[in-house]
Short mmCIF file of C-alpha atoms in Angstrom, two decimals:
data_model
loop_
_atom_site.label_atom_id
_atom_site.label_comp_id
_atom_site.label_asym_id
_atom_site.label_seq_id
_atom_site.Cartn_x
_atom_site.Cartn_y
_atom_site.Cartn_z
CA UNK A 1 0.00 0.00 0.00
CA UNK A 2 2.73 2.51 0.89
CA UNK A 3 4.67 1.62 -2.24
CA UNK A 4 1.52 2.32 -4.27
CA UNK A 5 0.47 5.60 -2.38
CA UNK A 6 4.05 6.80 -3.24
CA UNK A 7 4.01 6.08 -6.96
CA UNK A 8 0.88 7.23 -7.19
CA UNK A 9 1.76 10.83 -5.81
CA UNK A 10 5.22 10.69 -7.69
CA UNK A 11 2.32 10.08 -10.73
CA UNK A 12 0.13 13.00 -9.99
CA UNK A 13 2.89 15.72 -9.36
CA UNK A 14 3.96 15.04 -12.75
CA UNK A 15 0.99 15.49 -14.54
CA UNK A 16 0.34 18.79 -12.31
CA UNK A 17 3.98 19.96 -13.41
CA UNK A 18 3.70 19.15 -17.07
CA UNK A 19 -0.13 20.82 -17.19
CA UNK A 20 1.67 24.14 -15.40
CA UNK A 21 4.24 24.13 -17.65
CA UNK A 22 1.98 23.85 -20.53
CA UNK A 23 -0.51 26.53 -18.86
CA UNK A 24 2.88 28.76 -18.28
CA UNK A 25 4.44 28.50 -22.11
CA UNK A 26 0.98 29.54 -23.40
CA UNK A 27 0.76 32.64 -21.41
CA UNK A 28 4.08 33.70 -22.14
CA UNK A 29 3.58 32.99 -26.05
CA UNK A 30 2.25 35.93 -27.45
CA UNK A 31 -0.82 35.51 -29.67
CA UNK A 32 -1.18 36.87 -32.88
CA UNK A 33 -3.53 39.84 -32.92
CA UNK A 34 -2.64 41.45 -36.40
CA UNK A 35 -2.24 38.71 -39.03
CA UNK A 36 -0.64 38.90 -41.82
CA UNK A 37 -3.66 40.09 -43.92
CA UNK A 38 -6.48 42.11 -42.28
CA UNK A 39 -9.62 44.26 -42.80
CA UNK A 40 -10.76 46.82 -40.81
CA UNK A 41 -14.14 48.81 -40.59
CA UNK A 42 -14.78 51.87 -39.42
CA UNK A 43 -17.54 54.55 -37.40
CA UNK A 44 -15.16 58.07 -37.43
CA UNK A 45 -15.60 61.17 -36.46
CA UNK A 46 -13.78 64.16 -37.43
CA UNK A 47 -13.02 67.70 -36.09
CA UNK A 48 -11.93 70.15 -38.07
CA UNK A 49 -10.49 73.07 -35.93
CA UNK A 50 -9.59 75.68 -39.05
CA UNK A 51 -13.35 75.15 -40.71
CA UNK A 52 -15.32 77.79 -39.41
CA UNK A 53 -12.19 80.94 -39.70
CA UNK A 54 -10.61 79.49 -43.47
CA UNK A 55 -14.28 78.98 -44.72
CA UNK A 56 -15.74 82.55 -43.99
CA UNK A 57 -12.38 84.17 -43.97
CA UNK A 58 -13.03 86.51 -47.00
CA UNK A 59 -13.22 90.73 -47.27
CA UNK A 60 -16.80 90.50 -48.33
CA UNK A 61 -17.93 88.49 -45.20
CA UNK A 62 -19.94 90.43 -42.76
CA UNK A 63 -21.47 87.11 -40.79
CA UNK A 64 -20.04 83.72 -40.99
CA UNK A 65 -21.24 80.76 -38.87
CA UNK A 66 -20.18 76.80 -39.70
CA UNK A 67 -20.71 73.30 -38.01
CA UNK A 68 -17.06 71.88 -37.50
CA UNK A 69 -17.68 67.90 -37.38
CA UNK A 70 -18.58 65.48 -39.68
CA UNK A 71 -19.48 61.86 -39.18
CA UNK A 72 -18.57 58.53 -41.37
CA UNK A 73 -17.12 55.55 -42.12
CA UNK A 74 -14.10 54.27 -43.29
CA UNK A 75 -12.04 50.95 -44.35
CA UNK A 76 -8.38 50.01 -44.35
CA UNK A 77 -6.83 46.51 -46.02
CA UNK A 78 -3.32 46.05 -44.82
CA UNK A 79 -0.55 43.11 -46.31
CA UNK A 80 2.05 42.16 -43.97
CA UNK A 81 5.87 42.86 -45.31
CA UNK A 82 7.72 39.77 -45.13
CA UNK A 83 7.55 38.77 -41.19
CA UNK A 84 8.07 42.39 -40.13
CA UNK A 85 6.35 44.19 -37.92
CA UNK A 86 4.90 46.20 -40.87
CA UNK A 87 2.17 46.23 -42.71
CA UNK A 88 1.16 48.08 -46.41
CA UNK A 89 -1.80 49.34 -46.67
CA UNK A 90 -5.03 51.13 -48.31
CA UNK A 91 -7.46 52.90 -46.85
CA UNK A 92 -10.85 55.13 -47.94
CA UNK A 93 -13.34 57.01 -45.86
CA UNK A 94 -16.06 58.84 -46.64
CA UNK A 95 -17.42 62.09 -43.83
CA UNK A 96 -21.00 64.16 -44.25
CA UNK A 97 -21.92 67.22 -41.82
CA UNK A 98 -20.23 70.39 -42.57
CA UNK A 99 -22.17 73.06 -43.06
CA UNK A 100 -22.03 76.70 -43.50
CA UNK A 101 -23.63 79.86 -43.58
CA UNK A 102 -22.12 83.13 -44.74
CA UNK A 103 -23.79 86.24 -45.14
CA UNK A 104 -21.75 88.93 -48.00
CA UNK A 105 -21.88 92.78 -47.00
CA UNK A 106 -24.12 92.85 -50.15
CA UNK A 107 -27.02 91.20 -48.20
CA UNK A 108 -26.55 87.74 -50.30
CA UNK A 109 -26.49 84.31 -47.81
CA UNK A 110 -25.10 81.80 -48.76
CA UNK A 111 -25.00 78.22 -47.37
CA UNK A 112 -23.04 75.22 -48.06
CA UNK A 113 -22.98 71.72 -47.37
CA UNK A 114 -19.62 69.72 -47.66
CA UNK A 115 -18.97 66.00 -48.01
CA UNK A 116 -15.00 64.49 -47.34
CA UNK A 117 -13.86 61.58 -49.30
CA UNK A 118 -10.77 59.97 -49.80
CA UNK A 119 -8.45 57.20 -51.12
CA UNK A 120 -4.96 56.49 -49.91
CA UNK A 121 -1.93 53.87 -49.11
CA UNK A 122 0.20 53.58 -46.64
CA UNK A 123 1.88 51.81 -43.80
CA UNK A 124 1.43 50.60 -40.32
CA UNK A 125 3.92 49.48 -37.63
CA UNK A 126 2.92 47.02 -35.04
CA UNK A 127 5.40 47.94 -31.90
CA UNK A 128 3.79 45.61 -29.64
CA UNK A 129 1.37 42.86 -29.66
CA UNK A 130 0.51 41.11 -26.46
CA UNK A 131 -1.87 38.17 -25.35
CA UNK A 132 -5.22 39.74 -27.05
CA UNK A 133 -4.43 43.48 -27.94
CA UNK A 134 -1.71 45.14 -29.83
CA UNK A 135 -0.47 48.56 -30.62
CA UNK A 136 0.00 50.46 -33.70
CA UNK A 137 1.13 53.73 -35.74
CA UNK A 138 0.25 54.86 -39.03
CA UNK A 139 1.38 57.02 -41.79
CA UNK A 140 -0.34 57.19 -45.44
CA UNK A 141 -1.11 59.69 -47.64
CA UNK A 142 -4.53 60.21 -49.30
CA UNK A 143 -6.20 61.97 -52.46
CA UNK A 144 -9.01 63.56 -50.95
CA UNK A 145 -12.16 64.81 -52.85
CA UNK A 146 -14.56 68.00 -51.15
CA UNK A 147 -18.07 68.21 -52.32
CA UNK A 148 -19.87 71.06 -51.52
CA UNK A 149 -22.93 72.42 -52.81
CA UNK A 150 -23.62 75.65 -52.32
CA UNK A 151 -27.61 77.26 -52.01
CA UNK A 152 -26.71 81.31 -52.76
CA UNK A 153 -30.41 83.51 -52.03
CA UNK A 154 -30.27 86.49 -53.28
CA UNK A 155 -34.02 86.98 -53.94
CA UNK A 156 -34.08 83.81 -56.29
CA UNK A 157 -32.11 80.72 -55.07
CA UNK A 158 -29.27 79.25 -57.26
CA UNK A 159 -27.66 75.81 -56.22
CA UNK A 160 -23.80 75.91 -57.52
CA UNK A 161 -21.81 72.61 -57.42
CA UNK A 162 -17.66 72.92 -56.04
CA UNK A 163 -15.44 70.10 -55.66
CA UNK A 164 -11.90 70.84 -54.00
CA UNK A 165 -9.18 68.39 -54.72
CA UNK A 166 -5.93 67.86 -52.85
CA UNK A 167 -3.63 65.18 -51.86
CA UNK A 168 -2.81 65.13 -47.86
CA UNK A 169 -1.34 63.27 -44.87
CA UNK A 170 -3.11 61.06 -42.68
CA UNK A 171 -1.10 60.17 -39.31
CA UNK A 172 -2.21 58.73 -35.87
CA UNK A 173 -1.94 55.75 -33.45
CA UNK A 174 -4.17 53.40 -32.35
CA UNK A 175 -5.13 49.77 -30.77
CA UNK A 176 -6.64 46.36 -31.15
CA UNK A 177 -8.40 44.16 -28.91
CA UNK A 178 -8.76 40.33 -29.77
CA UNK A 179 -12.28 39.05 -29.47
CA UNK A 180 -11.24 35.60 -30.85
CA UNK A 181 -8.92 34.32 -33.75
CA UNK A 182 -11.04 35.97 -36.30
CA UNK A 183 -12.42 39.31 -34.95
CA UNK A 184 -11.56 42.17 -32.94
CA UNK A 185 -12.27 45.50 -32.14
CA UNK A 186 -9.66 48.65 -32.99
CA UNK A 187 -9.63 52.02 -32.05
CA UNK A 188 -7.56 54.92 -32.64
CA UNK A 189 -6.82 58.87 -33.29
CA UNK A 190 -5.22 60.57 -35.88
CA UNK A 191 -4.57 63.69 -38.11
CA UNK A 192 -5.41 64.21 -40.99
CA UNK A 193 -3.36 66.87 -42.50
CA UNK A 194 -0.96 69.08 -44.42
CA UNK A 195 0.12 71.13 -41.26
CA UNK A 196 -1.04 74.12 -42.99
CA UNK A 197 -2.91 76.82 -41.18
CA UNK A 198 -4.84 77.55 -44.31
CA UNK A 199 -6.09 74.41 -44.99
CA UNK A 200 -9.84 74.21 -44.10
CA UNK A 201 -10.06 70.36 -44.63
CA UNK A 202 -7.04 69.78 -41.76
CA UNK A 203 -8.53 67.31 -39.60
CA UNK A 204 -8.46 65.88 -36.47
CA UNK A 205 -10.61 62.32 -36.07
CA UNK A 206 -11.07 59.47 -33.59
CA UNK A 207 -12.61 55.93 -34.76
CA UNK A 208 -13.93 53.11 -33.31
CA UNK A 209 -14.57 49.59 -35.64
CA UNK A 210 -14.51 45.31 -36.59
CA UNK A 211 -10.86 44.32 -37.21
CA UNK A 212 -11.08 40.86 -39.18
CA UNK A 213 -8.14 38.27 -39.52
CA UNK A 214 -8.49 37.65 -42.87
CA UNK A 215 -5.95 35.26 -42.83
CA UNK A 216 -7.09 33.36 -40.73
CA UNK A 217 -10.34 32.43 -42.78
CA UNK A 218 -8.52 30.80 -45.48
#
């Protein structure tokens, strides 16, 4: 009986030490939060802090009001580099909700309503990834379209269609939080940009969105 009691605990602190070994090299094996070929989607919101004074800034302004955030969506694909930490990438986003009113010292109004779309590529470093979240920083640079159209009473209404071109930067950092192999949810802020004081499109924006593994579907 003793020699059996003994080989029998000899038997169980085995098992206990290979399970807490096993338990101990998967907690200290990160998992992989980015793979090598992801899709993000994305709710964003965007501030533009130069709207309201670049928009009405013009000698023939006497009053000048504008809303300063839009709302939207957006979508980034990213390919892994080799087995870097990097990742190319292209993005889009689309933004509705500025507005503005203007009245001209020769008693015309005049008010507009501005969509933000663009198109880009870029890149994003993944510094850190841990158990179920990981950190990253971006840098791309996007071809952005403005739409306005513009209502101008001036005792008849005329509707006049602008569209402002330009090519700018988009910068920012940001996170993601493993649900499960597949999906996740990311989150981030940025700039969006030229660093120009004139530019009425500069942007500041904050997102929240579905980050898919694609990889790991096929």
């Amino acid at each position: 009986m003793y020699r059996f009691s003994a080989w029998a605990f000899l038997l169980s602190a085995v098992i206990t030490w290979r399970a807490q070994a096993q338990v101990e090299t998967s907690l200290s094996t990160p998992q992989v939060v980015i793979s090598s070929q992801f899709l993000e989607l994305t709710a964003e919101f965007r501030k533009f802090p130069r709207w309201e004074d670049v928009s009405g800034d013009d000698p023939a302004v006497v009053e000048h009001e504008a809303k300063s955030i839009s709302y939207g969506g957006g979508f980034t694909v990213g390919q892994q580099i080799g087995d870097r930490p990097i990742w190319a990438t292209i993005g889009g986003f689309y933004g509705t909700g500025l507005e503005t009113n203007t009245t001209l010292a020769s008693g015309d109004e005049v008010h507009g309503e501005v969509d933000n779309v663009g198109l880009g590529v870029g890149v994003r470093i993944v510094p850190y990834q841990g158990f179920h979240s990981a950190l990253f920083m971006w840098g791309a640079a996007y071809h952005e379209w403005n739409n306005g159209d513009f209502n101008v009473i001036d005792g008849t209404t005329l509707t006049e269609r602008r569209i402002h071109k330009t090519w700018t930067g988009d910068y920012g950092v940001g996170a993601v939080y493993l649900l499960g192999e597949v999906v996740g949810l990311d989150f981030g802020i940025g700039y969006n940009g030229q660093f120009d004081k004139k530019n009425a499109a500069e942007a500041f924006r904050v997102f929240l969105g579905v980050h898919l593994n694609v990889s790991e579907l096929f």
